[in-house]
mmCIF file of C-alpha atoms in Angstrom:
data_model
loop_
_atom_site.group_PDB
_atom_site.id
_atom_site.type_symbol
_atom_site.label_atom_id
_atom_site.label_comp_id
_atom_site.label_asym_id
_atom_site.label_seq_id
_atom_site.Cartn_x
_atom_site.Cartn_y
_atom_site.Cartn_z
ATOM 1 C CA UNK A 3 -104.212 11.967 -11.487
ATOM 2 C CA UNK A 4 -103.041 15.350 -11.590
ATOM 3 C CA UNK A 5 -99.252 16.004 -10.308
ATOM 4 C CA UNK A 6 -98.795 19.188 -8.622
ATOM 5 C CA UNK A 7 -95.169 21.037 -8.668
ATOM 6 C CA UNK A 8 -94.343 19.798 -5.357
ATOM 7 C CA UNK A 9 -94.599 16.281 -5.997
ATOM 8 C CA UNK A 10 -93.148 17.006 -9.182
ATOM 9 C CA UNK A 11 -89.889 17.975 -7.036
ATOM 10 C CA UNK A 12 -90.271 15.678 -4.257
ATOM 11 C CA UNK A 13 -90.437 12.522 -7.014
ATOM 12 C CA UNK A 14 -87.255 13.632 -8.642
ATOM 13 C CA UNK A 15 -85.879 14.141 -5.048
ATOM 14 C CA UNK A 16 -86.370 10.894 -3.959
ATOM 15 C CA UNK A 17 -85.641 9.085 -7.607
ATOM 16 C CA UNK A 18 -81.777 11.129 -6.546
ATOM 17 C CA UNK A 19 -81.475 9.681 -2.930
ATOM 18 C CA UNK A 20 -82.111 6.000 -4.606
ATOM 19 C CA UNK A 21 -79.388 6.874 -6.890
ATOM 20 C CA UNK A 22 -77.192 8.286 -4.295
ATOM 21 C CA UNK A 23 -77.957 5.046 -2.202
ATOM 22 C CA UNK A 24 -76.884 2.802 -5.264
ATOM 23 C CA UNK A 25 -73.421 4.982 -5.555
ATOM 24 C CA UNK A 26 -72.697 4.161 -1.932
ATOM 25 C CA UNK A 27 -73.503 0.755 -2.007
ATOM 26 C CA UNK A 28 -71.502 0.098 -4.760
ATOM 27 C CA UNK A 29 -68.425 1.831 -2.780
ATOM 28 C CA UNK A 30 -69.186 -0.717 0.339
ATOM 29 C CA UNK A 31 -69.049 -3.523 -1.550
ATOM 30 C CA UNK A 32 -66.025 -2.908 -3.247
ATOM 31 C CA UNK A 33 -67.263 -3.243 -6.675
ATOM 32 C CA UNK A 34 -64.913 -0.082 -7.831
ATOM 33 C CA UNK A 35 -61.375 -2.414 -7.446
ATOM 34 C CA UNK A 36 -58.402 -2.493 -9.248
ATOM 35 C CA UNK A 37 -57.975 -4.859 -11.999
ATOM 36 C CA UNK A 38 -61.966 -4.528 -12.952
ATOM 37 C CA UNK A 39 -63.015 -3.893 -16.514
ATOM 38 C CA UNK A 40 -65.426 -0.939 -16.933
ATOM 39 C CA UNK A 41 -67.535 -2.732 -18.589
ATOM 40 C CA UNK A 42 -67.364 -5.838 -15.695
ATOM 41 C CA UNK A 43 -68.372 -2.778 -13.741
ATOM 42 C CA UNK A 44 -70.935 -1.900 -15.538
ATOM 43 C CA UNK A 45 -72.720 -5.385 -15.333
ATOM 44 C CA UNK A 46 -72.057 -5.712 -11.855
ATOM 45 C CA UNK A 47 -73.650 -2.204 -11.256
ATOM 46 C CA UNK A 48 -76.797 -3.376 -13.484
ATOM 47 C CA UNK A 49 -77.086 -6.438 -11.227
ATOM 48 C CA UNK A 50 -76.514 -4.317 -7.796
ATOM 49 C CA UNK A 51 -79.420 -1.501 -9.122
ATOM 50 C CA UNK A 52 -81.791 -4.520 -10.336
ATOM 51 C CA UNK A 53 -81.658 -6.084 -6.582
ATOM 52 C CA UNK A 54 -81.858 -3.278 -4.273
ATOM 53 C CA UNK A 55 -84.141 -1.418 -6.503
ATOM 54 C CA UNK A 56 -85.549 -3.443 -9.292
ATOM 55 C CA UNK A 57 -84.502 -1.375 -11.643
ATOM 56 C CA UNK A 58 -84.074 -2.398 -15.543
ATOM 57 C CA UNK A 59 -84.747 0.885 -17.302
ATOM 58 C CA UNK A 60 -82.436 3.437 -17.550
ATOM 59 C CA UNK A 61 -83.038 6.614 -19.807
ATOM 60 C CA UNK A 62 -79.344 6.931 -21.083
ATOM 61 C CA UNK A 63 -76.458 4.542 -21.604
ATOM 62 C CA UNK A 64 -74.520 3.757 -18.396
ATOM 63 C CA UNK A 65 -71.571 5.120 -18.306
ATOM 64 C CA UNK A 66 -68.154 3.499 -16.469
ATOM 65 C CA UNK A 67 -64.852 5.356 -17.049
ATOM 66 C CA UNK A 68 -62.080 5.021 -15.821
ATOM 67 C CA UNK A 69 -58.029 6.666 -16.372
ATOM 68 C CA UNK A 70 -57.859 8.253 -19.837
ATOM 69 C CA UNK A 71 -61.235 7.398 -20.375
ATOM 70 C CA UNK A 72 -62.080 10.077 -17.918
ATOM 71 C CA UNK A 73 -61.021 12.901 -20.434
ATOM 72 C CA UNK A 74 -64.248 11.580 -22.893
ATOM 73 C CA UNK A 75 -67.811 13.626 -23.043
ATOM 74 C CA UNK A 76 -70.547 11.316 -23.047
ATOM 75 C CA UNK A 77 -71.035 10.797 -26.578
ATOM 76 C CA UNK A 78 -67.826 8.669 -27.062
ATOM 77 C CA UNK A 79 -67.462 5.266 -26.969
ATOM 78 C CA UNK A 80 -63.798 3.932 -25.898
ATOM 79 C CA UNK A 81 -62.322 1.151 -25.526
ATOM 80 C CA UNK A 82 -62.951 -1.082 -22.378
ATOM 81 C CA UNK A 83 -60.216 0.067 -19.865
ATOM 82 C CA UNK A 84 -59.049 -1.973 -16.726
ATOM 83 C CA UNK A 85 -58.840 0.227 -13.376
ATOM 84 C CA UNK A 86 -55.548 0.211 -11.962
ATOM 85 C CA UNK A 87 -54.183 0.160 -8.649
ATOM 86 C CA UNK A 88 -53.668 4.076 -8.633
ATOM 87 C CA UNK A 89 -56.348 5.064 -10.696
ATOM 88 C CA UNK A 90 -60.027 7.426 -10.901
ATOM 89 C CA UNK A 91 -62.890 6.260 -12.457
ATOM 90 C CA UNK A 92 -66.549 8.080 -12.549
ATOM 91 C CA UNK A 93 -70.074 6.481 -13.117
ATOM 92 C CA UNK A 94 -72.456 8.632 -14.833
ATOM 93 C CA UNK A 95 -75.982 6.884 -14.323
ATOM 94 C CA UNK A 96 -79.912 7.891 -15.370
ATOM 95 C CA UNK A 97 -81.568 5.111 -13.923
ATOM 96 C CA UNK A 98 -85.797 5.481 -14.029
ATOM 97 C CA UNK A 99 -87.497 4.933 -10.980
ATOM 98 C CA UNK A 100 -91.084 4.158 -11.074
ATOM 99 C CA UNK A 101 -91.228 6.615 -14.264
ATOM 100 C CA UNK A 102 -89.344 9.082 -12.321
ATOM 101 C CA UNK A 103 -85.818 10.104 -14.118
ATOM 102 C CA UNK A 104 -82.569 10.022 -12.094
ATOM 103 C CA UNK A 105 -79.062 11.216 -13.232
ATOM 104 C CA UNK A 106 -76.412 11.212 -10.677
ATOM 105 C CA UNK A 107 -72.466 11.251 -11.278
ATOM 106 C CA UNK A 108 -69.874 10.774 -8.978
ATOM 107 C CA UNK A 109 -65.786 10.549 -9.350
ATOM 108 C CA UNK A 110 -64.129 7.785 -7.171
ATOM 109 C CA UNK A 111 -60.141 7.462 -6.806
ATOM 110 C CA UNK A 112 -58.247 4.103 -5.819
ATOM 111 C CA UNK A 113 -54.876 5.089 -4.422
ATOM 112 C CA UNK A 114 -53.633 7.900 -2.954
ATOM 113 C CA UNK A 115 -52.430 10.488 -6.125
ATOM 114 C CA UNK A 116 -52.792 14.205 -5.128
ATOM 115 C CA UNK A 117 -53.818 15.036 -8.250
ATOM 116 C CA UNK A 118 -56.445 12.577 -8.396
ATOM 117 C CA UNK A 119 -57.706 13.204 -5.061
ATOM 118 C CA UNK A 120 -57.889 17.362 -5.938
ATOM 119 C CA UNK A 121 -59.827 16.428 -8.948
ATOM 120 C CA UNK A 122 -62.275 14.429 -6.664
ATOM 121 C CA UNK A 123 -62.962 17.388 -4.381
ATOM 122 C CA UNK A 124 -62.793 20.137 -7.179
ATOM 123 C CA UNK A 125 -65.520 19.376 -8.931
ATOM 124 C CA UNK A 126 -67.849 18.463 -5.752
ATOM 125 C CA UNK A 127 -66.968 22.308 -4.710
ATOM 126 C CA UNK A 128 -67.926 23.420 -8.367
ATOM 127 C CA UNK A 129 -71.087 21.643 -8.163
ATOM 128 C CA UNK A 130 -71.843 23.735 -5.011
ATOM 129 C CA UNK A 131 -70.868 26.711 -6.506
ATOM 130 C CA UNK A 132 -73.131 26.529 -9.886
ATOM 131 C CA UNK A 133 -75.542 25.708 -7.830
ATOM 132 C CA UNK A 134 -75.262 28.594 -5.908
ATOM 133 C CA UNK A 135 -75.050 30.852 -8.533
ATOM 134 C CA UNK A 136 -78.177 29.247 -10.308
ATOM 135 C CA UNK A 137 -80.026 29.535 -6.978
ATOM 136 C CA UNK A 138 -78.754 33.128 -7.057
ATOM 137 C CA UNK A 139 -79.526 34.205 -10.676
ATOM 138 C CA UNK A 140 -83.317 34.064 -11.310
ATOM 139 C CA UNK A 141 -83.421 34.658 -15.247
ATOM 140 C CA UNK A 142 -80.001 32.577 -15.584
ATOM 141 C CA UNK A 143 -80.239 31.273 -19.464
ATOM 142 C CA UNK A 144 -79.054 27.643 -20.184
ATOM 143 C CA UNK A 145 -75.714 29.034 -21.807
ATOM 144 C CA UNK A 146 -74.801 31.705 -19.251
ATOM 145 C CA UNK A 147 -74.460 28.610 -16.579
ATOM 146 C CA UNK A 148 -73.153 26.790 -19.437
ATOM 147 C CA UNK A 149 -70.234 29.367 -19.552
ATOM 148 C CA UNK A 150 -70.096 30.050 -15.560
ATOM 149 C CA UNK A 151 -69.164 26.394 -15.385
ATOM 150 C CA UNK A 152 -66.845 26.784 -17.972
ATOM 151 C CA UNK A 153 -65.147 29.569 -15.800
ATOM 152 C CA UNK A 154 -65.068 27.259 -12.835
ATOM 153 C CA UNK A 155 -62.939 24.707 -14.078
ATOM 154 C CA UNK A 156 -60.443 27.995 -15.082
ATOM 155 C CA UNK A 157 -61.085 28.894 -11.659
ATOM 156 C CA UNK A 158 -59.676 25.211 -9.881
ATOM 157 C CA UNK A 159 -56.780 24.847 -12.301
ATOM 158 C CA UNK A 160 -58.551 22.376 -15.219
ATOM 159 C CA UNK A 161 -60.226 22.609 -18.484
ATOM 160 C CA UNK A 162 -64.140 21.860 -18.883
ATOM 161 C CA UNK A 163 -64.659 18.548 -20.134
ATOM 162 C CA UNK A 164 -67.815 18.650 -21.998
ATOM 163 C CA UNK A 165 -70.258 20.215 -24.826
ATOM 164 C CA UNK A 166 -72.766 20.648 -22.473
ATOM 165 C CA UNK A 167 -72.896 21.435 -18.713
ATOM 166 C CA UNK A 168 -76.337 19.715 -17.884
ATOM 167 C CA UNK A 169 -79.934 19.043 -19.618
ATOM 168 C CA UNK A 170 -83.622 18.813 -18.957
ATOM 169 C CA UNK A 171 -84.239 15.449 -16.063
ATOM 170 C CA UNK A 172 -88.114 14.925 -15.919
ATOM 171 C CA UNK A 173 -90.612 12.197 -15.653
ATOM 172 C CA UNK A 174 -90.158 9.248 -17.621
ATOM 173 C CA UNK A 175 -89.947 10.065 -20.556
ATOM 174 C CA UNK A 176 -88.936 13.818 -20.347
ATOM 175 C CA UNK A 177 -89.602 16.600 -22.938
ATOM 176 C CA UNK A 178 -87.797 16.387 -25.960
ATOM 177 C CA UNK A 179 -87.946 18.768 -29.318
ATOM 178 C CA UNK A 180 -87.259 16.028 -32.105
ATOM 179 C CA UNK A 181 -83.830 16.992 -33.600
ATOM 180 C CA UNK A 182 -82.567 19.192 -31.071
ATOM 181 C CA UNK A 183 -79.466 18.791 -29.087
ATOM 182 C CA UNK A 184 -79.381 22.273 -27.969
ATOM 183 C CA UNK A 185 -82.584 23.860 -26.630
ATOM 184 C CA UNK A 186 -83.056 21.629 -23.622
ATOM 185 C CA UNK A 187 -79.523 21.255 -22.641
ATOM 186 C CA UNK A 188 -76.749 23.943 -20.562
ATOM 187 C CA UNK A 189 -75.117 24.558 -23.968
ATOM 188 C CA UNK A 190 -73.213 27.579 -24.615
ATOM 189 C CA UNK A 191 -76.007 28.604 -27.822
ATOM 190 C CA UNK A 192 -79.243 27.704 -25.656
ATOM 191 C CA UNK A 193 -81.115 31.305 -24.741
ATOM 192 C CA UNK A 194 -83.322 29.401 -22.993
ATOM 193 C CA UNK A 195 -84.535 30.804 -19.726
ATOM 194 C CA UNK A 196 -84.065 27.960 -17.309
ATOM 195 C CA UNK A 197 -86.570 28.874 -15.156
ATOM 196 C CA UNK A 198 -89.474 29.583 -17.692
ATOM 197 C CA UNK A 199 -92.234 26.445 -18.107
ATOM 198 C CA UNK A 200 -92.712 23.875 -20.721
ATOM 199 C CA UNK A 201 -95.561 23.414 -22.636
ATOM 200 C CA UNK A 202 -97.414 22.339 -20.660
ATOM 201 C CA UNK A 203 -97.502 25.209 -18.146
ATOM 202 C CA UNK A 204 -94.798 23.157 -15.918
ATOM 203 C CA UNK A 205 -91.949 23.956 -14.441
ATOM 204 C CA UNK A 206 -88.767 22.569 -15.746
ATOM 205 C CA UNK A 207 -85.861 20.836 -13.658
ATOM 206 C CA UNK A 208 -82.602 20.949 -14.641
ATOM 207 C CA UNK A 209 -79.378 18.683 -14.091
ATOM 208 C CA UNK A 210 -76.205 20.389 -13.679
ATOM 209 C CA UNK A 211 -73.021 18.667 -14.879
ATOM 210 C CA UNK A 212 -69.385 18.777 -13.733
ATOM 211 C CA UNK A 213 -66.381 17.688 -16.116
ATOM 212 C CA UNK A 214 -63.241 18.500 -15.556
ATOM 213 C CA UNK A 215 -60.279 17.272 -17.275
ATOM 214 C CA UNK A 216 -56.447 17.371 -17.432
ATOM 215 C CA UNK A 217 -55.008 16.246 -20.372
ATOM 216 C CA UNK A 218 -51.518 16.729 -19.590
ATOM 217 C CA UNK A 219 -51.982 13.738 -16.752
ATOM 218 C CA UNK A 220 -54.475 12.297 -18.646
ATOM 219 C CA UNK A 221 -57.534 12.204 -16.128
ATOM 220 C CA UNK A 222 -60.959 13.604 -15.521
ATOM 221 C CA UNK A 223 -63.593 13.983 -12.962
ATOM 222 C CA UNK A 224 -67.480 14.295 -13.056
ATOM 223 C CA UNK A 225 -69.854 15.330 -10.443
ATOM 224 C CA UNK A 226 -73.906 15.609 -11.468
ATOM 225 C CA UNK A 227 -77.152 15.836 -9.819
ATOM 226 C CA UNK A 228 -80.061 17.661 -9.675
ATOM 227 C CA UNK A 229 -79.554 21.829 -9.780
ATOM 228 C CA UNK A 230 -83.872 22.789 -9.283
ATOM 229 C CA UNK A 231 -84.494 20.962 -6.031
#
């Protein structure tokens, strides 16, 4: 059966409001608490997803971190931190439902810090804002929103955490060119028109990452969603 561009959008829509319906459950049952391992976290998050959602398959590694943790790009792989009574912690998550590819991100802070807490809500308002201009910039290439995002976290007051400021979110599982870690990604050397199709005459949808860090305090923060629908 043939999938037209609207269902395209309106599978990866819904696949989001799942995910976005995970993140809040997890906040009303108090699973983000201090004392937790990220990695007790993490389990207890696998667990949650599999019973509201049935969900086993996940198209990237699940990723829990919490205080200096926060300052790490996805590719690392720290040590197992405990969250702390005055701490922030993000969950960076690509769970696959029914074939359809999620990847959602969201910062939460335990305590009351005003740095913390500025860091929560900066990056939400960045994530508006490339959106915005994305929405706003027809021929955008992946590594002029790679570098507008950049210039956001200058803008707020923090450094951008990441090599990349979003990738390629599909159906299950999404194009790939073997060997390349730039082409399909919002990386500074991808000319990549994000709007143009793949090869198979479809159009391509896009997540849009958020990292900021301070490395002075020693914290970071990380919004993500979808940036095409």
């Amino acid at each position: 059966m043939t999938v037209t561009e609207d269902q395209r959008a309106a599978e990866l829509l819904e696949a989001q409001t799942k995910a976005a319906q995970l993140f809040r459950e997890v906040e009303a049952r108090g699973l983000v608490r201090p004392g937790i391992t990220e990695s007790r976290l993490n389990e207890e998050i696998y667990t949650l997803a599999k019973e509201l959602f049935g969900i086993s398959t996940y198209w990237h590694k699940r990723i829990v971190r919490a205080g200096k943790n926060t300052l790490l790009p996805y590719a690392e792989n720290p040590p197992d931190l405990a969250l702390g009574e005055d701490d922030i912690l993000f969950l960076d998550l690509g769970p696959v439902f029914e074939q359809w590819e999620a990847d959602f991100g969201r910062t939460f802070v335990l305590g009351s810090d005003p740095a913390k807490l500025k860091m929560q809500r900066d990056i939400a308002q960045a994530f508006a804002e490339g959106k915005k201009h994305f929405q706003e910039t027809p021929d955008i290439t992946s590594s002029e929103l790679f570098h507008y995002a950049h210039s956001l976290a200058a803008k707020f007051g923090w450094e951008f955490g990441g090599p990349i400021a979003g990738h390629l979110i599909g159906q299950f599982p999404h194009e790939r060119i073997a060997d390349d870690k730039v082409t399909l990604y919002v990386h500074p050397k991808s000319n990549l028109t994000m709007r143009s199709q793949d090869e198979e005459g479809r159009q391509r949808h896009w997540i849009l990452e958020i990292h900021f860090v301070d490395r002075e305090r020693q914290i970071g923060g990380f919004f993500e969603e979808l940036l095409t629908v």
